[in-house]
Amino acid sequence: MKILGIEHIGVAVKNISDNAPFWNHILGLNKTGSETVKDQGVKTDIFNTGKGKIELLEALDDTSPIAKYLDRRGPGIHHVCLQVEDITTAIKELKDNNIQTIGDHYTTGSEGYKIIFIHPKTTGGVLVELAEKPEINHEKE
Amino acid sequence: MKILGIEHIGVAVKNISDNAPFWNHILGLNKTGSETVKDQGVKTDIFNTGKGKIELLEALDDTSPIAKYLDRRGPGIHHVCLQVEDITTAIKELKDNNIQTIGDHYTTGSEGYKIIFIHPKTTGGVLVELAEKPEINHEKE
């Protein structure tokens, strides 16, 4: 597969409004979006570093993967997302190599990206997301 | 401060040789370096994603911060490193804003970068490293 770079880091937070000021005001990163991604059970504030984004992730409800992560591990870096040229090719290569994905097909993530997560047990403990950028501009809510 | 992008993600691993193949052979990332950074108590393999690096971090001994992290949390993403234009300006701004750093001055990290870590308790649980690229090429071992 062809990896194009670190697309973003996902950070699990209890409350976006408590955590955004560090990234925004102390580090001076530009906030480039806010989005609710129902498929993933999260709302997110997105900050651009210039090379890669920081996405703060707050759970929409108790069934959200972020709520479960916070219960188990507390707030912190939840995953790293790598941009791929083609998600379908990437998923096929993962399966061919017996790398376990979470779900068999891509779903839709923030900013309309086509995404899939790789199970941490096959990556050495890291939750890795792969994401293909959508061809057309995704309309933000 | 001026942030220039995500420089790398640091991943705590028990054993680099067990974990490198996922990043190298499955994802197809180029390994761009291997280094022992005694100041930080780690050895590292560095993989370039095209935008930002993945650094696998193995403890040099039991006193290494990575050994302590593995004991407490297990393997996974240890920190995110943001490249800054000027580390001295960045440290001053952090102090002016009562953001707690680990140590008062920068030290030397992998690839000769001037680095400082920000304490997770002032970032919402994320260990954030700031790093200024050295002007001259750092000689690798």
PDB file of C-alpha atoms in Angstrom:
ATOM      1  CA  MET A   1       0.000   0.000   0.000  1.00  0.00           C
ATOM      2  CA  LYS A   2       1.075   3.557  -0.482  1.00  0.00           C
ATOM      3  CA  ILE A   3       1.177   5.644   2.718  1.00  0.00           C
ATOM      4  CA  LEU A   4       1.080   9.416   2.145  1.00  0.00           C
ATOM      5  CA  GLY A   5       1.823  10.565   5.694  1.00  0.00           C
ATOM      6  CA  ILE A   6       0.462  11.025   9.193  1.00  0.00           C
ATOM      7  CA  GLU A   7      -3.028  12.418   8.598  1.00  0.00           C
ATOM      8  CA  HIS A   8      -3.815  13.031  12.272  1.00  0.00           C
ATOM      9  CA  ILE A   9      -3.450  11.961  15.868  1.00  0.00           C
ATOM     10  CA  GLY A  10      -6.695  11.224  17.695  1.00  0.00           C
ATOM     11  CA  VAL A  11      -6.734  12.353  21.325  1.00  0.00           C
ATOM     12  CA  ALA A  12      -9.424  11.011  23.690  1.00  0.00           C
ATOM     13  CA  VAL A  13     -10.720  13.772  25.977  1.00  0.00           C
ATOM     14  CA  LYS A  14     -13.546  13.956  28.467  1.00  0.00           C
ATOM     15  CA  ASN A  15     -14.559  17.391  27.327  1.00  0.00           C
ATOM     16  CA  ILE A  16     -13.380  19.205  24.207  1.00  0.00           C
ATOM     17  CA  SER A  17     -14.025  22.679  25.595  1.00  0.00           C
ATOM     18  CA  ASP A  18     -11.699  21.999  28.557  1.00  0.00           C
ATOM     19  CA  ASN A  19      -8.916  20.674  26.336  1.00  0.00           C
ATOM     20  CA  ALA A  20      -9.028  22.806  23.185  1.00  0.00           C
ATOM     21  CA  PRO A  21      -7.343  25.868  24.762  1.00  0.00           C
ATOM     22  CA  PHE A  22      -3.983  24.068  25.192  1.00  0.00           C
ATOM     23  CA  TRP A  23      -3.781  23.207  21.489  1.00  0.00           C
ATOM     24  CA  ASN A  24      -5.337  26.432  20.296  1.00  0.00           C
ATOM     25  CA  HIS A  25      -4.062  29.135  22.621  1.00  0.00           C
ATOM     26  CA  ILE A  26      -0.878  27.732  24.150  1.00  0.00           C
ATOM     27  CA  LEU A  27       0.531  25.946  21.084  1.00  0.00           C
ATOM     28  CA  GLY A  28      -1.162  28.382  18.697  1.00  0.00           C
ATOM     29  CA  LEU A  29      -2.541  25.737  16.321  1.00  0.00           C
ATOM     30  CA  ASN A  30      -5.354  26.772  13.988  1.00  0.00           C
ATOM     31  CA  LYS A  31      -8.679  25.111  14.566  1.00  0.00           C
ATOM     32  CA  THR A  32      -9.811  24.020  11.120  1.00  0.00           C
ATOM     33  CA  GLY A  33     -13.052  22.240  11.923  1.00  0.00           C
ATOM     34  CA  SER A  34     -15.587  20.879  14.395  1.00  0.00           C
ATOM     35  CA  GLU A  35     -17.610  17.855  13.451  1.00  0.00           C
ATOM     36  CA  THR A  36     -19.956  15.211  14.812  1.00  0.00           C
ATOM     37  CA  VAL A  37     -19.215  11.765  13.351  1.00  0.00           C
ATOM     38  CA  LYS A  38     -22.143   9.604  14.403  1.00  0.00           C
ATOM     39  CA  ASP A  39     -20.684   6.469  12.767  1.00  0.00           C
ATOM     40  CA  GLN A  40     -17.705   6.716  15.126  1.00  0.00           C
ATOM     41  CA  GLY A  41     -19.673   7.925  18.158  1.00  0.00           C
ATOM     42  CA  VAL A  42     -17.620  11.084  18.537  1.00  0.00           C
ATOM     43  CA  LYS A  43     -17.540  14.795  18.180  1.00  0.00           C
ATOM     44  CA  THR A  44     -14.239  16.344  17.291  1.00  0.00           C
ATOM     45  CA  ASP A  45     -12.337  19.591  17.133  1.00  0.00           C
ATOM     46  CA  ILE A  46      -9.584  19.504  14.501  1.00  0.00           C
ATOM     47  CA  PHE A  47      -6.344  21.501  14.759  1.00  0.00           C
ATOM     48  CA  ASN A  48      -3.838  21.761  11.941  1.00  0.00           C
ATOM     49  CA  THR A  49      -0.140  21.606  12.836  1.00  0.00           C
ATOM     50  CA  GLY A  50       0.993  22.355   9.266  1.00  0.00           C
ATOM     51  CA  LYS A  51       2.008  18.708   8.808  1.00  0.00           C
ATOM     52  CA  GLY A  52      -0.742  16.488  10.226  1.00  0.00           C
ATOM     53  CA  LYS A  53      -3.704  17.330  12.423  1.00  0.00           C
ATOM     54  CA  ILE A  54      -4.587  16.901  16.082  1.00  0.00           C
ATOM     55  CA  GLU A  55      -8.167  15.677  16.524  1.00  0.00           C
ATOM     56  CA  LEU A  56      -9.679  15.987  19.996  1.00  0.00           C
ATOM     57  CA  LEU A  57     -12.305  13.257  20.391  1.00  0.00           C
ATOM     58  CA  GLU A  58     -15.195  13.469  22.835  1.00  0.00           C
ATOM     59  CA  ALA A  59     -17.719  10.620  23.239  1.00  0.00           C
ATOM     60  CA  LEU A  60     -21.250  11.239  21.997  1.00  0.00           C
ATOM     61  CA  ASP A  61     -22.631   8.775  24.559  1.00  0.00           C
ATOM     62  CA  ASP A  62     -21.609   5.881  26.833  1.00  0.00           C
ATOM     63  CA  THR A  63     -21.506   3.377  23.941  1.00  0.00           C
ATOM     64  CA  SER A  64     -18.849   5.389  22.081  1.00  0.00           C
ATOM     65  CA  PRO A  65     -15.421   3.741  21.701  1.00  0.00           C
ATOM     66  CA  ILE A  66     -14.016   6.925  23.234  1.00  0.00           C
ATOM     67  CA  ALA A  67     -16.166   6.525  26.382  1.00  0.00           C
ATOM     68  CA  LYS A  68     -14.878   2.963  26.731  1.00  0.00           C
ATOM     69  CA  TYR A  69     -11.292   4.072  26.164  1.00  0.00           C
ATOM     70  CA  LEU A  70     -11.563   6.809  28.796  1.00  0.00           C
ATOM     71  CA  ASP A  71     -12.942   4.294  31.312  1.00  0.00           C
ATOM     72  CA  ARG A  72     -10.113   1.871  30.655  1.00  0.00           C
ATOM     73  CA  ARG A  73      -7.114   4.129  30.055  1.00  0.00           C
ATOM     74  CA  GLY A  74      -8.041   7.711  30.868  1.00  0.00           C
ATOM     75  CA  PRO A  75      -7.497  10.659  28.530  1.00  0.00           C
ATOM     76  CA  GLY A  76      -4.582  10.652  26.079  1.00  0.00           C
ATOM     77  CA  ILE A  77      -3.507   9.691  22.571  1.00  0.00           C
ATOM     78  CA  HIS A  78      -6.109   7.241  21.258  1.00  0.00           C
ATOM     79  CA  HIS A  79      -4.829   6.474  17.750  1.00  0.00           C
ATOM     80  CA  VAL A  80      -2.605   7.533  14.877  1.00  0.00           C
ATOM     81  CA  CYS A  81      -4.136   7.918  11.431  1.00  0.00           C
ATOM     82  CA  LEU A  82      -2.039   7.361   8.326  1.00  0.00           C
ATOM     83  CA  GLN A  83      -3.273   8.638   4.988  1.00  0.00           C
ATOM     84  CA  VAL A  84      -3.276   5.997   2.254  1.00  0.00           C
ATOM     85  CA  GLU A  85      -3.611   6.513  -1.465  1.00  0.00           C
ATOM     86  CA  ASP A  86      -6.216   3.752  -1.828  1.00  0.00           C
ATOM     87  CA  ILE A  87      -8.102   2.233   1.110  1.00  0.00           C
ATOM     88  CA  THR A  88      -9.375  -0.770  -0.851  1.00  0.00           C
ATOM     89  CA  THR A  89      -5.867  -1.835  -1.809  1.00  0.00           C
ATOM     90  CA  ALA A  90      -4.709  -1.238   1.757  1.00  0.00           C
ATOM     91  CA  ILE A  91      -7.465  -3.419   3.254  1.00  0.00           C
ATOM     92  CA  LYS A  92      -6.724  -6.219   0.781  1.00  0.00           C
ATOM     93  CA  GLU A  93      -3.009  -6.136   1.668  1.00  0.00           C
ATOM     94  CA  LEU A  94      -3.794  -6.230   5.388  1.00  0.00           C
ATOM     95  CA  LYS A  95      -6.044  -9.271   4.940  1.00  0.00           C
ATOM     96  CA  ASP A  96      -3.453 -10.991   2.749  1.00  0.00           C
ATOM     97  CA  ASN A  97      -0.971 -10.542   5.598  1.00  0.00           C
ATOM     98  CA  ASN A  98      -3.379 -11.740   8.320  1.00  0.00           C
ATOM     99  CA  ILE A  99      -3.478  -8.305   9.939  1.00  0.00           C
ATOM    100  CA  GLN A 100      -6.748  -7.943  11.832  1.00  0.00           C
ATOM    101  CA  THR A 101      -8.913  -4.935  10.999  1.00  0.00           C
ATOM    102  CA  ILE A 102     -11.882  -3.717  13.045  1.00  0.00           C
ATOM    103  CA  GLY A 103     -14.681  -4.520  10.631  1.00  0.00           C
ATOM    104  CA  ASP A 104     -14.111  -5.873   7.143  1.00  0.00           C
ATOM    105  CA  HIS A 105     -14.933  -2.763   5.136  1.00  0.00           C
ATOM    106  CA  TYR A 106     -14.127   0.917   5.341  1.00  0.00           C
ATOM    107  CA  THR A 107     -16.538   3.338   6.993  1.00  0.00           C
ATOM    108  CA  THR A 108     -16.771   7.118   6.898  1.00  0.00           C
ATOM    109  CA  GLY A 109     -14.708   9.162   9.328  1.00  0.00           C
ATOM    110  CA  SER A 110     -14.276  12.868   9.964  1.00  0.00           C
ATOM    111  CA  GLU A 111     -13.965  15.126   6.922  1.00  0.00           C
ATOM    112  CA  GLY A 112     -15.524  12.376   4.788  1.00  0.00           C
ATOM    113  CA  TYR A 113     -12.399  10.189   4.731  1.00  0.00           C
ATOM    114  CA  LYS A 114     -12.809   6.470   3.972  1.00  0.00           C
ATOM    115  CA  ILE A 115     -11.349   4.811   7.053  1.00  0.00           C
ATOM    116  CA  ILE A 116     -10.546   1.508   8.689  1.00  0.00           C
ATOM    117  CA  PHE A 117      -8.878   0.717  12.011  1.00  0.00           C
ATOM    118  CA  ILE A 118      -6.233  -1.958  12.497  1.00  0.00           C
ATOM    119  CA  HIS A 119      -6.530  -3.934  15.722  1.00  0.00           C
ATOM    120  CA  PRO A 120      -3.823  -2.973  18.247  1.00  0.00           C
ATOM    121  CA  LYS A 121      -2.994  -6.621  18.887  1.00  0.00           C
ATOM    122  CA  THR A 122      -1.452  -6.887  15.421  1.00  0.00           C
ATOM    123  CA  THR A 123       0.454  -3.587  15.576  1.00  0.00           C
ATOM    124  CA  GLY A 124       2.239  -3.854  18.923  1.00  0.00           C
ATOM    125  CA  GLY A 125      -0.397  -2.040  20.971  1.00  0.00           C
ATOM    126  CA  VAL A 126      -1.035   0.920  18.655  1.00  0.00           C
ATOM    127  CA  LEU A 127      -4.524   1.616  17.310  1.00  0.00           C
ATOM    128  CA  VAL A 128      -3.712   2.539  13.687  1.00  0.00           C
ATOM    129  CA  GLU A 129      -6.326   4.121  11.429  1.00  0.00           C
ATOM    130  CA  LEU A 130      -5.856   4.169   7.661  1.00  0.00           C
ATOM    131  CA  ALA A 131      -7.718   6.864   5.750  1.00  0.00           C
ATOM    132  CA  GLU A 132      -8.243   7.750   2.103  1.00  0.00           C
ATOM    133  CA  LYS A 133      -9.061  11.369   1.390  1.00  0.00           C
ATOM    134  CA  PRO A 134     -12.418  11.861  -0.344  1.00  0.00           C
ATOM    135  CA  GLU A 135     -12.257  13.152  -3.914  1.00  0.00           C
ATOM    136  CA  ILE A 136     -14.935  15.775  -3.414  1.00  0.00           C
ATOM    137  CA  ASN A 137     -15.114  18.251  -0.568  1.00  0.00           C
ATOM    138  CA  HIS A 138     -16.964  16.828   2.366  1.00  0.00           C
ATOM    139  CA  GLU A 139     -19.679  19.128   3.626  1.00  0.00           C
ATOM    140  CA  LYS A 140     -19.238  19.867   7.287  1.00  0.00           C
ATOM    141  CA  GLU A 141     -22.243  20.170   9.524  1.00  0.00           C
TER     142      GLU A 141
ATOM    143  CA  MET B   1       5.485  29.814  19.339  1.00  0.00           C
ATOM    144  CA  LYS B   2       5.607  28.667  15.761  1.00  0.00           C
ATOM    145  CA  ILE B   3       4.733  24.987  15.248  1.00  0.00           C
ATOM    146  CA  LEU B   4       5.952  23.515  11.943  1.00  0.00           C
ATOM    147  CA  GLY B   5       4.129  20.175  12.068  1.00  0.00           C
ATOM    148  CA  ILE B   6       4.017  16.731  13.611  1.00  0.00           C
ATOM    149  CA  GLU B   7       7.665  15.655  13.662  1.00  0.00           C
ATOM    150  CA  HIS B   8       7.020  12.125  14.913  1.00  0.00           C
ATOM    151  CA  ILE B   9       4.965   9.788  17.042  1.00  0.00           C
ATOM    152  CA  GLY B  10       6.907   7.878  19.683  1.00  0.00           C
ATOM    153  CA  VAL B  11       5.747   4.290  20.184  1.00  0.00           C
ATOM    154  CA  ALA B  12       6.831   2.374  23.310  1.00  0.00           C
ATOM    155  CA  VAL B  13       7.710  -1.235  22.458  1.00  0.00           C
ATOM    156  CA  LYS B  14       9.236  -4.071  24.431  1.00  0.00           C
ATOM    157  CA  ASN B  15      11.410  -5.123  21.555  1.00  0.00           C
ATOM    158  CA  ILE B  16      12.090  -3.195  18.362  1.00  0.00           C
ATOM    159  CA  SER B  17      12.910  -6.254  16.299  1.00  0.00           C
ATOM    160  CA  ASP B  18       9.495  -7.791  17.063  1.00  0.00           C
ATOM    161  CA  ASN B  19       7.631  -4.607  16.157  1.00  0.00           C
ATOM    162  CA  ALA B  20       9.535  -3.132  13.218  1.00  0.00           C
ATOM    163  CA  PRO B  21       8.138  -5.577  10.614  1.00  0.00           C
ATOM    164  CA  PHE B  22       4.576  -4.207  10.906  1.00  0.00           C
ATOM    165  CA  TRP B  23       5.692  -0.658  10.086  1.00  0.00           C
ATOM    166  CA  ASN B  24       8.336  -1.686   7.603  1.00  0.00           C
ATOM    167  CA  HIS B  25       6.912  -4.667   5.743  1.00  0.00           C
ATOM    168  CA  ILE B  26       3.140  -4.448   6.213  1.00  0.00           C
ATOM    169  CA  LEU B  27       2.720  -0.662   5.914  1.00  0.00           C
ATOM    170  CA  GLY B  28       5.774  -0.342   3.678  1.00  0.00           C
ATOM    171  CA  LEU B  29       7.315   2.628   5.485  1.00  0.00           C
ATOM    172  CA  ASN B  30      10.983   3.363   4.853  1.00  0.00           C
ATOM    173  CA  LYS B  31      13.295   2.914   7.810  1.00  0.00           C
ATOM    174  CA  THR B  32      15.424   6.053   7.833  1.00  0.00           C
ATOM    175  CA  GLY B  33      17.511   5.491  10.940  1.00  0.00           C
ATOM    176  CA  SER B  34      18.426   3.530  14.049  1.00  0.00           C
ATOM    177  CA  GLU B  35      19.840   5.363  17.002  1.00  0.00           C
ATOM    178  CA  THR B  36      20.722   5.019  20.678  1.00  0.00           C
ATOM    179  CA  VAL B  37      19.837   8.158  22.639  1.00  0.00           C
ATOM    180  CA  LYS B  38      21.474   7.690  26.037  1.00  0.00           C
ATOM    181  CA  ASP B  39      20.078  10.995  27.391  1.00  0.00           C
ATOM    182  CA  GLN B  40      16.562   9.642  26.890  1.00  0.00           C
ATOM    183  CA  GLY B  41      17.358   6.042  27.887  1.00  0.00           C
ATOM    184  CA  VAL B  42      16.165   4.613  24.582  1.00  0.00           C
ATOM    185  CA  LYS B  43      17.133   3.018  21.348  1.00  0.00           C
ATOM    186  CA  THR B  44      14.963   3.777  18.381  1.00  0.00           C
ATOM    187  CA  ASP B  45      14.128   2.719  14.856  1.00  0.00           C
ATOM    188  CA  ILE B  46      12.764   5.599  12.781  1.00  0.00           C
ATOM    189  CA  PHE B  47      10.281   5.153   9.907  1.00  0.00           C
ATOM    190  CA  ASN B  48       9.279   7.967   7.578  1.00  0.00           C
ATOM    191  CA  THR B  49       5.624   8.186   6.557  1.00  0.00           C
ATOM    192  CA  GLY B  50       6.246  11.018   4.070  1.00  0.00           C
ATOM    193  CA  LYS B  51       4.670  13.500   6.490  1.00  0.00           C
ATOM    194  CA  GLY B  52       5.962  12.811   9.999  1.00  0.00           C
ATOM    195  CA  LYS B  53       7.899   9.853  11.378  1.00  0.00           C
ATOM    196  CA  ILE B  54       7.085   6.828  13.518  1.00  0.00           C
ATOM    197  CA  GLU B  55       9.757   6.216  16.155  1.00  0.00           C
ATOM    198  CA  LEU B  56       9.761   2.830  17.874  1.00  0.00           C
ATOM    199  CA  LEU B  57      11.251   3.253  21.352  1.00  0.00           C
ATOM    200  CA  GLU B  58      12.869   0.435  23.307  1.00  0.00           C
ATOM    201  CA  ALA B  59      14.210   0.942  26.840  1.00  0.00           C
ATOM    202  CA  LEU B  60      17.989   0.789  27.294  1.00  0.00           C
ATOM    203  CA  ASP B  61      17.547  -0.409  30.897  1.00  0.00           C
ATOM    204  CA  ASP B  62      15.041  -0.548  33.752  1.00  0.00           C
ATOM    205  CA  THR B  63      15.505   3.136  34.646  1.00  0.00           C
ATOM    206  CA  SER B  64      14.416   4.284  31.169  1.00  0.00           C
ATOM    207  CA  PRO B  65      11.162   6.273  30.984  1.00  0.00           C
ATOM    208  CA  ILE B  66      10.061   3.712  28.385  1.00  0.00           C
ATOM    209  CA  ALA B  67      10.577   0.803  30.823  1.00  0.00           C
ATOM    210  CA  LYS B  68       8.449   2.648  33.374  1.00  0.00           C
ATOM    211  CA  TYR B  69       5.792   3.419  30.771  1.00  0.00           C
ATOM    212  CA  LEU B  70       5.609  -0.222  29.653  1.00  0.00           C
ATOM    213  CA  ASP B  71       5.198  -1.345  33.278  1.00  0.00           C
ATOM    214  CA  ARG B  72       2.390   1.129  33.862  1.00  0.00           C
ATOM    215  CA  ARG B  73       0.520   1.179  30.540  1.00  0.00           C
ATOM    216  CA  GLY B  74       1.890  -1.546  28.284  1.00  0.00           C
ATOM    217  CA  PRO B  75       3.082  -0.978  24.711  1.00  0.00           C
ATOM    218  CA  GLY B  76       1.505   1.752  22.578  1.00  0.00           C
ATOM    219  CA  ILE B  77       1.763   5.389  21.552  1.00  0.00           C
ATOM    220  CA  HIS B  78       3.991   7.101  24.127  1.00  0.00           C
ATOM    221  CA  HIS B  79       4.111  10.692  22.882  1.00  0.00           C
ATOM    222  CA  VAL B  80       3.570  13.069  19.985  1.00  0.00           C
ATOM    223  CA  CYS B  81       6.418  15.351  18.936  1.00  0.00           C
ATOM    224  CA  LEU B  82       5.698  18.710  17.333  1.00  0.00           C
ATOM    225  CA  GLN B  83       8.454  20.505  15.487  1.00  0.00           C
ATOM    226  CA  VAL B  84       8.928  24.114  16.600  1.00  0.00           C
ATOM    227  CA  GLU B  85      10.850  26.839  14.858  1.00  0.00           C
ATOM    228  CA  ASP B  86      12.621  27.925  18.054  1.00  0.00           C
ATOM    229  CA  ILE B  87      12.735  25.805  21.218  1.00  0.00           C
ATOM    230  CA  THR B  88      13.921  28.661  23.466  1.00  0.00           C
ATOM    231  CA  THR B  89      10.955  30.846  22.527  1.00  0.00           C
ATOM    232  CA  ALA B  90       8.626  27.871  22.959  1.00  0.00           C
ATOM    233  CA  ILE B  91       9.933  27.074  26.464  1.00  0.00           C
ATOM    234  CA  LYS B  92       9.604  30.723  27.516  1.00  0.00           C
ATOM    235  CA  GLU B  93       5.993  30.855  26.286  1.00  0.00           C
ATOM    236  CA  LEU B  94       5.143  27.638  28.128  1.00  0.00           C
ATOM    237  CA  LYS B  95       6.572  29.010  31.376  1.00  0.00           C
ATOM    238  CA  ASP B  96       4.759  32.345  30.894  1.00  0.00           C
ATOM    239  CA  ASN B  97       1.518  30.348  30.619  1.00  0.00           C
ATOM    240  CA  ASN B  98       2.249  28.112  33.647  1.00  0.00           C
ATOM    241  CA  ILE B  99       2.511  25.015  31.485  1.00  0.00           C
ATOM    242  CA  GLN B 100       4.722  22.475  33.243  1.00  0.00           C
ATOM    243  CA  THR B 101       7.693  21.098  31.322  1.00  0.00           C
ATOM    244  CA  ILE B 102       9.777  18.070  32.323  1.00  0.00           C
ATOM    245  CA  GLY B 103      13.033  19.815  33.185  1.00  0.00           C
ATOM    246  CA  ASP B 104      13.612  23.525  32.711  1.00  0.00           C
ATOM    247  CA  HIS B 105      15.907  23.387  29.687  1.00  0.00           C
ATOM    248  CA  TYR B 106      16.006  21.552  26.409  1.00  0.00           C
ATOM    249  CA  THR B 107      18.033  18.372  26.036  1.00  0.00           C
ATOM    250  CA  THR B 108      19.187  16.447  22.958  1.00  0.00           C
ATOM    251  CA  GLY B 109      16.872  13.904  21.370  1.00  0.00           C
ATOM    252  CA  SER B 110      17.132  11.598  18.398  1.00  0.00           C
ATOM    253  CA  GLU B 111      18.626  13.019  15.200  1.00  0.00           C
ATOM    254  CA  GLY B 112      20.215  15.805  17.283  1.00  0.00           C
ATOM    255  CA  TYR B 113      16.955  17.730  17.805  1.00  0.00           C
ATOM    256  CA  LYS B 114      16.736  20.165  20.746  1.00  0.00           C
ATOM    257  CA  ILE B 115      13.807  18.821  22.736  1.00  0.00           C
ATOM    258  CA  ILE B 116      11.628  19.341  25.780  1.00  0.00           C
ATOM    259  CA  PHE B 117       8.620  17.394  27.043  1.00  0.00           C
ATOM    260  CA  ILE B 118       5.440  19.005  28.361  1.00  0.00           C
ATOM    261  CA  HIS B 119       3.916  17.262  31.379  1.00  0.00           C
ATOM    262  CA  PRO B 120       0.728  15.346  30.460  1.00  0.00           C
ATOM    263  CA  LYS B 121      -1.146  16.874  33.386  1.00  0.00           C
ATOM    264  CA  THR B 122      -1.161  20.241  31.640  1.00  0.00           C
ATOM    265  CA  THR B 123      -2.108  18.900  28.191  1.00  0.00           C
ATOM    266  CA  GLY B 124      -5.114  16.690  28.985  1.00  0.00           C
ATOM    267  CA  GLY B 125      -3.158  13.455  29.351  1.00  0.00           C
ATOM    268  CA  VAL B 126      -0.947  13.691  26.265  1.00  0.00           C
ATOM    269  CA  LEU B 127       2.832  13.607  26.581  1.00  0.00           C
ATOM    270  CA  VAL B 128       3.827  16.331  24.087  1.00  0.00           C
ATOM    271  CA  GLU B 129       7.425  16.760  22.959  1.00  0.00           C
ATOM    272  CA  LEU B 130       8.556  19.961  21.264  1.00  0.00           C
ATOM    273  CA  ALA B 131      11.625  19.709  19.046  1.00  0.00           C
ATOM    274  CA  GLU B 132      13.786  22.142  17.104  1.00  0.00           C
ATOM    275  CA  LYS B 133      15.670  20.688  14.161  1.00  0.00           C
ATOM    276  CA  PRO B 134      19.447  21.067  14.446  1.00  0.00           C
ATOM    277  CA  GLU B 135      21.053  23.388  11.927  1.00  0.00           C
ATOM    278  CA  ILE B 136      23.840  21.024  10.999  1.00  0.00           C
ATOM    279  CA  ASN B 137      23.415  17.394  10.103  1.00  0.00           C
ATOM    280  CA  HIS B 138      23.520  15.220  13.172  1.00  0.00           C
ATOM    281  CA  GLU B 139      25.937  12.356  12.836  1.00  0.00           C
ATOM    282  CA  LYS B 140      24.238   9.078  13.437  1.00  0.00           C
ATOM    283  CA  GLU B 141      26.020   6.299  15.213  1.00  0.00           C
TER     284      GLU B 141
END
